[in-house]
Coordinates of C-alpha atoms in Angstrom, one line a residue:
M804 CA 0.1 0.1 -0.2
G805 CA 1.4 3.4 -0.8
A806 CA 0.5 7.1 -0.5
E807 CA 1.4 9.8 -2.4
Q808 CA 0.6 13.6 -1.2
T809 CA 1.2 17.0 -3.0
G810 CA 2.8 20.0 -1.3
G811 CA 6.2 18.7 -0.5
V812 CA 5.0 15.8 1.7
E813 CA 7.3 12.6 1.2
P814 CA 5.1 9.5 0.2
Q815 CA 4.7 6.7 2.7
H816 CA 4.6 3.2 2.4
V817 CA 2.8 1.0 4.9
K818 CA 3.4 -2.7 5.2
L819 CA 0.7 -4.7 6.9
T820 CA 1.7 -8.2 8.4
G821 CA -0.4 -11.2 8.3
A822 CA -2.8 -10.1 5.9
T823 CA -2.8 -12.8 3.1
D824 CA -5.4 -11.2 0.8
I825 CA -3.9 -7.9 0.5
S826 CA -1.3 -7.3 -2.4
R827 CA 2.3 -6.1 -1.8
N828 CA 1.4 -2.8 -3.9
H829 CA -2.4 -2.8 -3.0
V830 CA -3.5 0.6 -3.3
L831 CA -2.6 4.3 -3.8
M832 CA -3.6 6.8 -2.0
S833 CA -3.0 10.6 -2.9
V834 CA -4.0 14.3 -2.3
E835 CA -5.0 16.1 -5.5
G836 CA -6.1 19.6 -5.1
G837 CA -7.4 19.2 -1.8
V838 CA -9.3 15.9 -2.4
I839 CA -8.2 12.4 -1.4
V840 CA -8.0 10.0 -4.2
V841 CA -7.8 6.2 -4.0
T842 CA -6.5 4.3 -7.1
D843 CA -6.5 0.1 -6.9
L844 CA -2.9 -0.9 -8.0
H845 CA -4.2 -3.9 -9.9
S846 CA -4.5 -5.9 -6.7
R847 CA -5.1 -9.7 -6.8
N848 CA -8.3 -9.2 -4.8
G849 CA -9.5 -5.8 -5.6
T850 CA -10.5 -2.8 -3.4
D851 CA -13.8 -1.9 -2.3
V852 CA -15.0 1.6 -1.0
V853 CA -18.1 2.7 0.8
M854 CA -18.8 6.3 0.7
P855 CA -21.3 8.1 3.1
G856 CA -24.9 7.1 2.0
R857 CA -23.8 4.8 -0.3
G858 CA -23.4 1.0 -1.0
P859 CA -19.9 -0.8 -1.4
Q860 CA -18.2 0.3 -4.8
R861 CA -15.3 -2.1 -6.3
L862 CA -12.6 0.3 -7.8
R863 CA -11.6 -0.4 -11.0
A864 CA -8.0 -1.5 -11.3
G865 CA -5.5 1.7 -12.3
E866 CA -8.4 4.1 -12.3
P867 CA -8.1 7.0 -9.8
T868 CA -11.4 7.4 -7.8
A869 CA -12.0 10.7 -5.6
V870 CA -13.4 9.9 -2.2
M871 CA -15.1 12.0 0.5
P872 CA -14.5 12.1 4.4
N873 CA -16.0 9.2 6.1
T874 CA -15.1 6.9 3.3
V875 CA -14.4 3.4 4.3
I876 CA -11.7 1.6 2.1
D877 CA -12.0 -2.2 2.1
L878 CA -8.4 -4.0 1.6
G879 CA -9.7 -7.4 2.4
S880 CA -8.5 -9.7 5.4
G881 CA -10.4 -7.3 7.7
I882 CA -8.5 -4.4 7.0
F883 CA -10.3 -1.1 6.7
L884 CA -8.9 2.4 6.1
T885 CA -11.3 5.3 7.0
V886 CA -10.9 8.6 5.3
R887 CA -11.1 11.4 7.8
N888 CA -10.8 15.0 6.4
L889 CA -7.4 15.0 4.5
S890 CA -6.2 12.1 6.7
M891 CA -6.8 8.4 7.1
T892 CA -7.1 5.9 10.2
A893 CA -6.3 2.1 9.7
S894 CA -8.3 -0.5 11.8
H895 CA -8.7 -4.4 11.7

């Protein structure tokens, strides 16, 4: 999983251990023009997002998708990321 931000902030790569359904390079999250954008990096099992007030949506591999605050990103293996403003929190 990778993260890319604008404004001079260095990208951060997060390694998750024990998560067998998550690809080595699963998803890219970036901030573009003040909006968080999520891109599935052609992961083996895909990435689902649930935006507030909507049902689950499977991301198309390689296609950047803008998300809003309180969006939940499901990476599989019980790993979820929740978008909070221009930051994210992880849980499982």
